[in-house]
PDB file of C-alpha atoms and ligand atoms in Angstrom:
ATOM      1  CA  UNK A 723     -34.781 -14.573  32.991  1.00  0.00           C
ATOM      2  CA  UNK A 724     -33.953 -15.221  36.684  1.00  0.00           C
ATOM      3  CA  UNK A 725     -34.071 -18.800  37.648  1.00  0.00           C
ATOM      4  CA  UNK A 726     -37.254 -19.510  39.810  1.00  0.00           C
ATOM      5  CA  UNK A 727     -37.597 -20.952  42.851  1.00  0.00           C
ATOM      6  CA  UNK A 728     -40.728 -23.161  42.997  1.00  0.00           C
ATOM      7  CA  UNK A 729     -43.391 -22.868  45.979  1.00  0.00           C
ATOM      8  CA  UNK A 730     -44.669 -26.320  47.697  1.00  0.00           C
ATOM      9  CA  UNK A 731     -47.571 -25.902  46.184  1.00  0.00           C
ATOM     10  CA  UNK A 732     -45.639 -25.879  42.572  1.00  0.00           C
ATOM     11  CA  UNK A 733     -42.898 -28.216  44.055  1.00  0.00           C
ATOM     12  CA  UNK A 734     -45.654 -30.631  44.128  1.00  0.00           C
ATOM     13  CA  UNK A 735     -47.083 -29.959  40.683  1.00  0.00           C
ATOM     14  CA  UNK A 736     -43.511 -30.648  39.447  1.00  0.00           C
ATOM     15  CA  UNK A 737     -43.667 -34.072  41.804  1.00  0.00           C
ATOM     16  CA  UNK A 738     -46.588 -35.390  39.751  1.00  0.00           C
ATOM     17  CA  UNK A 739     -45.870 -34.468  36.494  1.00  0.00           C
ATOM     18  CA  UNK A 740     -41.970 -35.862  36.666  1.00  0.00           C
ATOM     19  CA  UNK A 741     -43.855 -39.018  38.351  1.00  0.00           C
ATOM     20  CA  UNK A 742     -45.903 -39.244  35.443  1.00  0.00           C
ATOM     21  CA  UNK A 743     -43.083 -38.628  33.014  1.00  0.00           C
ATOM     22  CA  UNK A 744     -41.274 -41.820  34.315  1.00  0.00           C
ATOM     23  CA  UNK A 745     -43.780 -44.019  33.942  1.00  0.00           C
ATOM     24  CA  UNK A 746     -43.855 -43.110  30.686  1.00  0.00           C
ATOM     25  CA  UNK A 747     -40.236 -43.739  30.162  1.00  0.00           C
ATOM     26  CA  UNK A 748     -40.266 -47.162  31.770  1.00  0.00           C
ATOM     27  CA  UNK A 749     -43.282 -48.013  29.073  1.00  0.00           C
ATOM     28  CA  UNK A 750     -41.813 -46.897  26.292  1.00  0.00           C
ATOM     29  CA  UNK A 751     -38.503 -48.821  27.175  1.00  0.00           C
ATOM     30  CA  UNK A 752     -40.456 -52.099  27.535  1.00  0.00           C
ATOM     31  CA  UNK A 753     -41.506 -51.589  23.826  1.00  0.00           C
ATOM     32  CA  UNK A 754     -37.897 -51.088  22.663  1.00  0.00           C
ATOM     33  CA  UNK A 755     -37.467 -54.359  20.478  1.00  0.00           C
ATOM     34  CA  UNK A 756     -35.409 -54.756  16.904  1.00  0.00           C
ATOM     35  CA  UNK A 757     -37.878 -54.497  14.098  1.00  0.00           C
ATOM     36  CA  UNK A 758     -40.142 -51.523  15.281  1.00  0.00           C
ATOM     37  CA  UNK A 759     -39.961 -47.664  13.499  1.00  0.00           C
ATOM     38  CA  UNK A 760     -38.735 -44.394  15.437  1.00  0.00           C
ATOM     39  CA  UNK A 761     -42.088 -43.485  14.522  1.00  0.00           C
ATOM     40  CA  UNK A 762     -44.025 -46.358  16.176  1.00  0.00           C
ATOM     41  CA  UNK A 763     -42.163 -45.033  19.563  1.00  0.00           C
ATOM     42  CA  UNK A 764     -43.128 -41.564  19.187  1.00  0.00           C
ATOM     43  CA  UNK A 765     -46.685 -42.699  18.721  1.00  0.00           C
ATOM     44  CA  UNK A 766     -46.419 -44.743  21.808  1.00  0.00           C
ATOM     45  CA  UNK A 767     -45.194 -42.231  23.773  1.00  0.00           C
ATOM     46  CA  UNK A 768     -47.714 -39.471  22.917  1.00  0.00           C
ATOM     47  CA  UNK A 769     -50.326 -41.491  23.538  1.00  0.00           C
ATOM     48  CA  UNK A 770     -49.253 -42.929  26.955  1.00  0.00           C
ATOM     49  CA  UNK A 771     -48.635 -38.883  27.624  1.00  0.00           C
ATOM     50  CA  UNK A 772     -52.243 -37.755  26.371  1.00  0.00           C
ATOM     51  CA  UNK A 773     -54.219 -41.289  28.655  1.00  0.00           C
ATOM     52  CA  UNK A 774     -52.603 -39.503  31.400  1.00  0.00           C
ATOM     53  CA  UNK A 775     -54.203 -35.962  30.425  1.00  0.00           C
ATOM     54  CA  UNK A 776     -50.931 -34.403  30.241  1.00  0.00           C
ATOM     55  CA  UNK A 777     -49.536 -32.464  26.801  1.00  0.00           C
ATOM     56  CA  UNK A 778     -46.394 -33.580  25.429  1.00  0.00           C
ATOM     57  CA  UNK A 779     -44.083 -30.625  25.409  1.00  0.00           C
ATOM     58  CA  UNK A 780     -42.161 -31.379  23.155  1.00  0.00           C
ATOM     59  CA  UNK A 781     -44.431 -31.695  20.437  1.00  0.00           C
ATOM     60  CA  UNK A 782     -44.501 -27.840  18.022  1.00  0.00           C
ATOM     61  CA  UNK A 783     -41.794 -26.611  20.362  1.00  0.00           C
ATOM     62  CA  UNK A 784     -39.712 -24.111  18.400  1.00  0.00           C
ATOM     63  CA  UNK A 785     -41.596 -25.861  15.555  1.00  0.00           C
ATOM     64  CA  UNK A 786     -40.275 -29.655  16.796  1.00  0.00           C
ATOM     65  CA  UNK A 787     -42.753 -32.157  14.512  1.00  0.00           C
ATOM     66  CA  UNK A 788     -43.055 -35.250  17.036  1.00  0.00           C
ATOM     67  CA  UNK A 789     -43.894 -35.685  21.127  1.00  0.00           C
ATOM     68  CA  UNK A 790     -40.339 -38.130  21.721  1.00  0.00           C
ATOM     69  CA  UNK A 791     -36.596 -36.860  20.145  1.00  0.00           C
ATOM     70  CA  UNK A 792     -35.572 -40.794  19.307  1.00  0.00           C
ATOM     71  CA  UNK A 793     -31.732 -40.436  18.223  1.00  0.00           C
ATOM     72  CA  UNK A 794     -30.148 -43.575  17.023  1.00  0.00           C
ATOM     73  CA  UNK A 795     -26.584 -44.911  17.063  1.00  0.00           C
ATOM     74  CA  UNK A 796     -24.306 -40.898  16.188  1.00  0.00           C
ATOM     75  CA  UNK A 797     -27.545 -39.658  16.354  1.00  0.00           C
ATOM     76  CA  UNK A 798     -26.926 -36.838  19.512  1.00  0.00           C
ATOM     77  CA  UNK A 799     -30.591 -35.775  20.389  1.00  0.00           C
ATOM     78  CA  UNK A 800     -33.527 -33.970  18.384  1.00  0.00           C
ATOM     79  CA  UNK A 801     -33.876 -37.552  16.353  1.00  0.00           C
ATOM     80  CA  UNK A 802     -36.449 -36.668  13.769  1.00  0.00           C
ATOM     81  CA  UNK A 803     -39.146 -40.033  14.327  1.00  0.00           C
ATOM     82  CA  UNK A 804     -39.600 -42.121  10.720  1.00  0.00           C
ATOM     83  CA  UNK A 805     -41.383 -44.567   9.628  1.00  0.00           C
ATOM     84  CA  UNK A 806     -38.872 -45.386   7.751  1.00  0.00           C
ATOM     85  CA  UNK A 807     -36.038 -45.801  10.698  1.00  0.00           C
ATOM     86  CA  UNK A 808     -36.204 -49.533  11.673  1.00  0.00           C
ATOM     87  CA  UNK A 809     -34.369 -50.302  14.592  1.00  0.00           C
ATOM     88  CA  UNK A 810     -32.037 -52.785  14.274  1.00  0.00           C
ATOM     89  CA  UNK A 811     -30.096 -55.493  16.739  1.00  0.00           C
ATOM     90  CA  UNK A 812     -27.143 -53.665  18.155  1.00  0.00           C
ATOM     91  CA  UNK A 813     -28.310 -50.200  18.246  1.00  0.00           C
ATOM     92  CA  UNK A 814     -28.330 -47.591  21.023  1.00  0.00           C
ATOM     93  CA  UNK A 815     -31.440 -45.223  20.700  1.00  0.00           C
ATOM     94  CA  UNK A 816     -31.740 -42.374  22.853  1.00  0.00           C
ATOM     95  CA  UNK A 817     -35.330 -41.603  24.187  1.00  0.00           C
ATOM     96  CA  UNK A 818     -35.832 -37.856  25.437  1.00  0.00           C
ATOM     97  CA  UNK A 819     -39.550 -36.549  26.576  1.00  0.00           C
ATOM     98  CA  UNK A 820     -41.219 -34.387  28.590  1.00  0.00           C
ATOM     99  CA  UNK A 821     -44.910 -33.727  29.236  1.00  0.00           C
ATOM    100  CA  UNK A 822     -46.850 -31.200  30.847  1.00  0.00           C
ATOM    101  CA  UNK A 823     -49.061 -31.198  33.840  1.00  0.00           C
ATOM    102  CA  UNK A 824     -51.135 -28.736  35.115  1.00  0.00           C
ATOM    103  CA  UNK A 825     -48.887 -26.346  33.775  1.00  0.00           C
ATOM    104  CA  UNK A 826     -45.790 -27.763  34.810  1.00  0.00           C
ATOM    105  CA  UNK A 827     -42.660 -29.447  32.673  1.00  0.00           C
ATOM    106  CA  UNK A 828     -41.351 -32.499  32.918  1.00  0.00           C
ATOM    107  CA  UNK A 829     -38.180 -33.582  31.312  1.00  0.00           C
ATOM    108  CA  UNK A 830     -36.023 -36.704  30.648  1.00  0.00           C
ATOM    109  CA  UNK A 831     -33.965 -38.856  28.633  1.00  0.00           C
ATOM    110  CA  UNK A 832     -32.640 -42.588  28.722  1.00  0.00           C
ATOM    111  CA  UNK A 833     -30.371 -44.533  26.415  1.00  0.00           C
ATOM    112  CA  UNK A 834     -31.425 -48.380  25.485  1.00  0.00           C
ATOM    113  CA  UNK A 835     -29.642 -51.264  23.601  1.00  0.00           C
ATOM    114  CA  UNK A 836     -31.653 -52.649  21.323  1.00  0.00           C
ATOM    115  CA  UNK A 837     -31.619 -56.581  21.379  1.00  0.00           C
ATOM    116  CA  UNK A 838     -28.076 -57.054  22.338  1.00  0.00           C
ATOM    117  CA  UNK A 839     -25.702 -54.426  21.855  1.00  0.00           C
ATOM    118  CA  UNK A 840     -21.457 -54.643  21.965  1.00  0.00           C
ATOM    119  CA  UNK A 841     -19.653 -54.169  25.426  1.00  0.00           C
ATOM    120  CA  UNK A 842     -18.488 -51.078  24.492  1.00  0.00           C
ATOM    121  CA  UNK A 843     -22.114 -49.429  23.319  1.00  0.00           C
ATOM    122  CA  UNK A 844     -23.699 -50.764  26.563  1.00  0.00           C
ATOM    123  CA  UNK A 845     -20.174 -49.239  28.742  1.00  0.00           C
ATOM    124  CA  UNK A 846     -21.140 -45.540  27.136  1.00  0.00           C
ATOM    125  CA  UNK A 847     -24.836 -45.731  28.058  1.00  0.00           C
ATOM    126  CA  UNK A 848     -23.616 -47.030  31.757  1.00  0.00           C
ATOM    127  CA  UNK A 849     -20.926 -44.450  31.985  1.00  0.00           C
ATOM    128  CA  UNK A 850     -23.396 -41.743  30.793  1.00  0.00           C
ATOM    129  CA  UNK A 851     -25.599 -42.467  33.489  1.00  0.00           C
ATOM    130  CA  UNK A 852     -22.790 -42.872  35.968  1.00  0.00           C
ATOM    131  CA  UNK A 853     -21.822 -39.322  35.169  1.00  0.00           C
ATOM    132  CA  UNK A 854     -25.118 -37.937  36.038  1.00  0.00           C
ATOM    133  CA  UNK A 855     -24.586 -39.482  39.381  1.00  0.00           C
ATOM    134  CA  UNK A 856     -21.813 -37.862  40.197  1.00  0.00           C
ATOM    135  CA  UNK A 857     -22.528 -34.705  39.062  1.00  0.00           C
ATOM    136  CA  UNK A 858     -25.747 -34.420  41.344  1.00  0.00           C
ATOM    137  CA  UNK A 859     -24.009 -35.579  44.621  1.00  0.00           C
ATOM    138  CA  UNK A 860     -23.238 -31.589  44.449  1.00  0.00           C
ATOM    139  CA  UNK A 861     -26.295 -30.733  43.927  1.00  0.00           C
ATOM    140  CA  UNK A 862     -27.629 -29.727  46.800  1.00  0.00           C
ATOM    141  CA  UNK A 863     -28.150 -25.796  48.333  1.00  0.00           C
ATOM    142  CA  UNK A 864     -25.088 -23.746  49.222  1.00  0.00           C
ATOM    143  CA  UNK A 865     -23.045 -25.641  46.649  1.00  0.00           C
ATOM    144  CA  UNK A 866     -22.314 -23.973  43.031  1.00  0.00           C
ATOM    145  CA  UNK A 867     -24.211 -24.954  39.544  1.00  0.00           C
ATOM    146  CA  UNK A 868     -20.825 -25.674  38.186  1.00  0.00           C
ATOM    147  CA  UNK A 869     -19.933 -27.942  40.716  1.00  0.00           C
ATOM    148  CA  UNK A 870     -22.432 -30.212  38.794  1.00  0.00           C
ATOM    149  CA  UNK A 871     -20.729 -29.740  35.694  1.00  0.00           C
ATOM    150  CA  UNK A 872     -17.076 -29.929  37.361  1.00  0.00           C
ATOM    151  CA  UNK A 873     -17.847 -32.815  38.890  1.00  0.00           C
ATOM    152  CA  UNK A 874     -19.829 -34.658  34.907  1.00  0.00           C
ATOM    153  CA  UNK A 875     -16.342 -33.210  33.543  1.00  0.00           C
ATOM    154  CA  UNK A 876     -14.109 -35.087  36.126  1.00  0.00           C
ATOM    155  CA  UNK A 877     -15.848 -38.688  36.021  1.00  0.00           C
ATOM    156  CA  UNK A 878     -15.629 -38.844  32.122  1.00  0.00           C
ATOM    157  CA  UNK A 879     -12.388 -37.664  31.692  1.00  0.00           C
ATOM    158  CA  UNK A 880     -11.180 -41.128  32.652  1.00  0.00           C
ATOM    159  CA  UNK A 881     -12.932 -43.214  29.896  1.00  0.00           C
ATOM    160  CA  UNK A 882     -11.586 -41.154  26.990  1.00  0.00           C
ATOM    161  CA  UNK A 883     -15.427 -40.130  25.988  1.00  0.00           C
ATOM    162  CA  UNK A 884     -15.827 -36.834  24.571  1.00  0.00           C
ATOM    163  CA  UNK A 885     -18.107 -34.512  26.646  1.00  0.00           C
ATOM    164  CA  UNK A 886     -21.201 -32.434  24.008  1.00  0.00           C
ATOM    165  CA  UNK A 887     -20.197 -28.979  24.732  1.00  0.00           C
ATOM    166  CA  UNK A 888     -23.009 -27.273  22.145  1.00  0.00           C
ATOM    167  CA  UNK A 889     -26.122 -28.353  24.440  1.00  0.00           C
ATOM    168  CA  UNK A 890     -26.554 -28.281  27.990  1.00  0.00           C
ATOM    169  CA  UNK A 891     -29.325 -28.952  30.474  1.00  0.00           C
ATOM    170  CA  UNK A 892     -31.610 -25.948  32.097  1.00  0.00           C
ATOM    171  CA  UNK A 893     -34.018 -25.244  34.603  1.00  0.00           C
ATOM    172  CA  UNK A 894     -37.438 -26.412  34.137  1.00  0.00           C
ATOM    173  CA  UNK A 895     -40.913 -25.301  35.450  1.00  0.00           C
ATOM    174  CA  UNK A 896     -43.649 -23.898  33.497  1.00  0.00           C
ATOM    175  CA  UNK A 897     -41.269 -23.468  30.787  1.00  0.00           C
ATOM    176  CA  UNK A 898     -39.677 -26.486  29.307  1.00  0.00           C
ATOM    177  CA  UNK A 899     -36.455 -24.411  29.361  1.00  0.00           C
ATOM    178  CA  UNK A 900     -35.732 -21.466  32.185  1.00  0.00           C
ATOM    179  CA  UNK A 901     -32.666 -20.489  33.353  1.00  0.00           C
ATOM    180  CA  UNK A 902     -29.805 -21.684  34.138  1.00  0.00           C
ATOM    181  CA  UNK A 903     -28.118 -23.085  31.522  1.00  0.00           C
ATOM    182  CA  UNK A 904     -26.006 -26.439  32.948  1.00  0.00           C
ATOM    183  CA  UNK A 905     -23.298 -27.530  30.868  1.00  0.00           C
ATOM    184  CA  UNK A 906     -21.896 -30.746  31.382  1.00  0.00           C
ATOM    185  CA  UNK A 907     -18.057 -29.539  30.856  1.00  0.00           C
ATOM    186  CA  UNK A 908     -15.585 -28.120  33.247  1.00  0.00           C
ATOM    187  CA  UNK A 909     -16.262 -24.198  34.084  1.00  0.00           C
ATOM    188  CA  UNK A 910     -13.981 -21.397  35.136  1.00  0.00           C
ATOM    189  CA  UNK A 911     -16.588 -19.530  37.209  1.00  0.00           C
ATOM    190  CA  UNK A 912     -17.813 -21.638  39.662  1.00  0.00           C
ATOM    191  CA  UNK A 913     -21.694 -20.486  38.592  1.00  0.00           C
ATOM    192  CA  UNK A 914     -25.198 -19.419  40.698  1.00  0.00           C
ATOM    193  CA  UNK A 915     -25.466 -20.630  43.956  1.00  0.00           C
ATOM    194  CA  UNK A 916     -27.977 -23.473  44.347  1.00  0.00           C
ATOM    195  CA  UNK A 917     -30.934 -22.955  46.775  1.00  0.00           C
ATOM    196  CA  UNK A 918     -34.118 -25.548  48.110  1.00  0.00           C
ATOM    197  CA  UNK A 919     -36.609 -24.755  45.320  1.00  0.00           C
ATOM    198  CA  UNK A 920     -34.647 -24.990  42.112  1.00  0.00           C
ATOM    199  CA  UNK A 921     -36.116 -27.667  39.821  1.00  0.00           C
ATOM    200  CA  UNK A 922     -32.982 -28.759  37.117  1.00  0.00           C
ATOM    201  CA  UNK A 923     -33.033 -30.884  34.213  1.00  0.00           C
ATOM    202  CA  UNK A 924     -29.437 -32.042  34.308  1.00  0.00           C
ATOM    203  CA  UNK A 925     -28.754 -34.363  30.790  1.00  0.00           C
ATOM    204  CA  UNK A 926     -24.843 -34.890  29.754  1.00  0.00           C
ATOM    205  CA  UNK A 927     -24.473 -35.984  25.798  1.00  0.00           C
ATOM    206  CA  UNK A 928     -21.530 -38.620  26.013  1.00  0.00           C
ATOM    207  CA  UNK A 929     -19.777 -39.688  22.716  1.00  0.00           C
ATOM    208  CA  UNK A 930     -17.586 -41.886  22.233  1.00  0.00           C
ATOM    209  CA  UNK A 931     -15.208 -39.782  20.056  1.00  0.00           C
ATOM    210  CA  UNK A 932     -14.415 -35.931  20.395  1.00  0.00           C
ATOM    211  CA  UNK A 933     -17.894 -34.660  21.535  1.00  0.00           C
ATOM    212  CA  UNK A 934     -17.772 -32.557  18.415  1.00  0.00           C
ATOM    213  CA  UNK A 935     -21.409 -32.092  16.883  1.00  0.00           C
ATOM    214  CA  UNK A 936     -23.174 -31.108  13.407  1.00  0.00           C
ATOM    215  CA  UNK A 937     -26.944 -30.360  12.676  1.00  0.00           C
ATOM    216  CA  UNK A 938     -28.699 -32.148  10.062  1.00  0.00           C
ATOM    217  CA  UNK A 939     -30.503 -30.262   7.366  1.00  0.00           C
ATOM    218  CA  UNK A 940     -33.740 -31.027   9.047  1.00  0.00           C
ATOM    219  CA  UNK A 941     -32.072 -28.535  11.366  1.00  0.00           C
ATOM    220  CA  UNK A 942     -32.983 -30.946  14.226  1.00  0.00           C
ATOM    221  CA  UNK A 943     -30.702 -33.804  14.110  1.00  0.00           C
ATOM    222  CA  UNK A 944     -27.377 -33.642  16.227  1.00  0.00           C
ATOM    223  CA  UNK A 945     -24.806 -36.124  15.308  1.00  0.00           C
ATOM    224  CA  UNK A 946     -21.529 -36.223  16.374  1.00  0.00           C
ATOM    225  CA  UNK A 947     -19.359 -35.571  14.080  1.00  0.00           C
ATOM    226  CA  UNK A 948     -17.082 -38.489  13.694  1.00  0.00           C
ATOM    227  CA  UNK A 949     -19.948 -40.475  13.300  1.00  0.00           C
ATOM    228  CA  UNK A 950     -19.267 -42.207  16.885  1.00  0.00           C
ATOM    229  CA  UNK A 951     -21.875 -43.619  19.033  1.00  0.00           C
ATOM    230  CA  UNK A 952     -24.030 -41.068  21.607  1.00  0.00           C
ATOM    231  CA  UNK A 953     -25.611 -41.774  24.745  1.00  0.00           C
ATOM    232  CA  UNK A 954     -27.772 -39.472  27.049  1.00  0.00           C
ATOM    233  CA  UNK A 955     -28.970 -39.262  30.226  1.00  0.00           C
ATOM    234  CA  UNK A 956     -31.355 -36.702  32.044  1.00  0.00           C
ATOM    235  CA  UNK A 957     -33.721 -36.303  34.677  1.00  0.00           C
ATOM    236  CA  UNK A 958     -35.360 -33.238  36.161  1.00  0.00           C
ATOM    237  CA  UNK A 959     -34.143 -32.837  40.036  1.00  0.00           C
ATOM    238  CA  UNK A 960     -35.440 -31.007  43.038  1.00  0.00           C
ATOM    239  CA  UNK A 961     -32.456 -28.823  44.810  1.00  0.00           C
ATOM    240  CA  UNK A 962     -33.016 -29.023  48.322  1.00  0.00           C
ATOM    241  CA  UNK A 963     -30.889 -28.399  51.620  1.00  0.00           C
ATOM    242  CA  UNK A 964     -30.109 -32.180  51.505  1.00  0.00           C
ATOM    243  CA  UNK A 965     -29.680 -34.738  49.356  1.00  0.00           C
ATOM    244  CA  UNK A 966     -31.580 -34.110  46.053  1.00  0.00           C
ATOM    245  CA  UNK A 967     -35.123 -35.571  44.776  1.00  0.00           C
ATOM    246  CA  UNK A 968     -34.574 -37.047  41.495  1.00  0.00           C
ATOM    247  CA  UNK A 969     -38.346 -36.424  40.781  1.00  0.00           C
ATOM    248  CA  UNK A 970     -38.016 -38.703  37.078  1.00  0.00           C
ATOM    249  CA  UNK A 971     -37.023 -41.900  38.601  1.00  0.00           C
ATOM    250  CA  UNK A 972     -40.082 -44.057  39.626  1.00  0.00           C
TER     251      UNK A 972
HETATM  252  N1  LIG B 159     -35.244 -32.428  25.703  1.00  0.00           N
HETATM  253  C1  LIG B 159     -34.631 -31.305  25.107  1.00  0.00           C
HETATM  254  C2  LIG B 159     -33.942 -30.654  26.259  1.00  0.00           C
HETATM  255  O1  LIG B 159     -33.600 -31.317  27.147  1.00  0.00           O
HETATM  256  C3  LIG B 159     -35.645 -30.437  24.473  1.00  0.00           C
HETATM  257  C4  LIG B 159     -36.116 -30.964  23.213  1.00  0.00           C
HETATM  258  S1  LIG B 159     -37.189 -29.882  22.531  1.00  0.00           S
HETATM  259  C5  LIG B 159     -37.518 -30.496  21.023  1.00  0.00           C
HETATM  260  O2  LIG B 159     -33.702 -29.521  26.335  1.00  0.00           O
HETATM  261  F1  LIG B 159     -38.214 -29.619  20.435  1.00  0.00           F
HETATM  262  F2  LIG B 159     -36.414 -30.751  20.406  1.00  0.00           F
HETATM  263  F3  LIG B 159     -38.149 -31.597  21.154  1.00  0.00           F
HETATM  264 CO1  LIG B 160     -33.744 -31.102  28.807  1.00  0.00          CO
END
């Protein structure tokens, strides 16, 4: 499918329901706390989504059972939520949601410590971040998708971090997933040219090993596959002939 370039009228629609989307994510990471279940936050988080009348889209995508991914520790994304999965002092747990409003996805994803975590957990989560940073100072019309990913590719290099190369982000609008696909690794073609319009969920998986990844046999769960710590960071952006809107950032 082409990749779509959003009205003002839809532009708008993606405004609110991003807006929403990250006040959900700033709720759910005030409840982050040693001691509660994966599937206490999934619980919270659908039912934050639903007061606000919007559909978590997550929830029966492609068959998905819950409306949050929670991925702890090697845990990549897809996290299946338990009961049984306590969090524990000293754990990362990656939080990724979306909703949808009026017809229009949201997407996102955060890292958190839980209680306190070691220098070097809490240095992947910041680094993560950082990345996502730097790859979006190119976003921005007249520049190249892979720019973004050229530039994710250059900033982790330094730390050693291996770069998730089997998932990427995507465009968003009233499908959770439209084209393009935006990996997070260095390209040889320097991809689409951005225009004002494009809404992008850009998300680089950061491990701290080789960025190699299995499935589970839920065939949801991506670990990495040294069993090394995973962070993730995403927000769905706005291109536009200047600087970008991050539209999941309160
Ligand atoms: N958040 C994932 C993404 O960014 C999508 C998860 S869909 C689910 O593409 F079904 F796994 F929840
Ligand atoms: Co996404």
């Amino acid at each position: 499918m082409a990749v779509t370039i959003k009205t003002q009228r839809e532009i708008d629609l993606m405004r609110e329901s991003c807006r929403l989307l990250a006040k959900v994510h700033d709720e759910l990471a005030q409840a982050i706390e040693p001691g509660i279940s994966t599937l206490y936050i999934d619980q919270l988080g659908e039912k934050i989504i639903r007061g606000y009348g919007c559909i978590p889209n997550f929830l029966h995508y492609n068959g998905y059972p819950a409306s949050i991914c929670v991925s702890v520790n090697d845990e990549v994304v897809h996290g299946i939520p338990s009961k049984d999965r306590i969090l524990v002092e000293g754990d990362i747990v990656s939080l990724d949601c979306g909703l949808i409003y009026k017809g229009y996805h949201s997407d996102a994803a955060r890292t958190h410590g839980v209680g306190t975590i070691s220098p070097e957990a809490q240095k992947l989560i910041d680094e993560t971040r950082n990345s996502f940073f730097e790859g979006i100072k190119y976003a921005k019309e007249g520049n190249h998708l892979h720019d973004i990913s050229n530039a994710i590719d250059d900033y982790i290099s330094q730390f050693g971090y291996g770069i998730v190369r089997d998932l990427v982000g995507h465009g968003i609008g009233t499908s959770l997933h439209e084209a393009p696909e935006i990996p997070n690794f260095r390209q040889k073609r320097r991809g689409l040219k951005l225009r004002a319009g494009m809404t992008l969920a850009i998300e680089p998986m950061i491990n701290m090993g080789s960025g190699d990844v299995d499935w589970l046999d839920d065939d949801w769960t991506v670990v990495s596959s040294d069993g090394t710590l995973s962070a993730h960071y995403e927000n769905t952006v706005l291109i536009t002939d200047g600087e970008p809107e991050i539209l999941t950032i309160l």
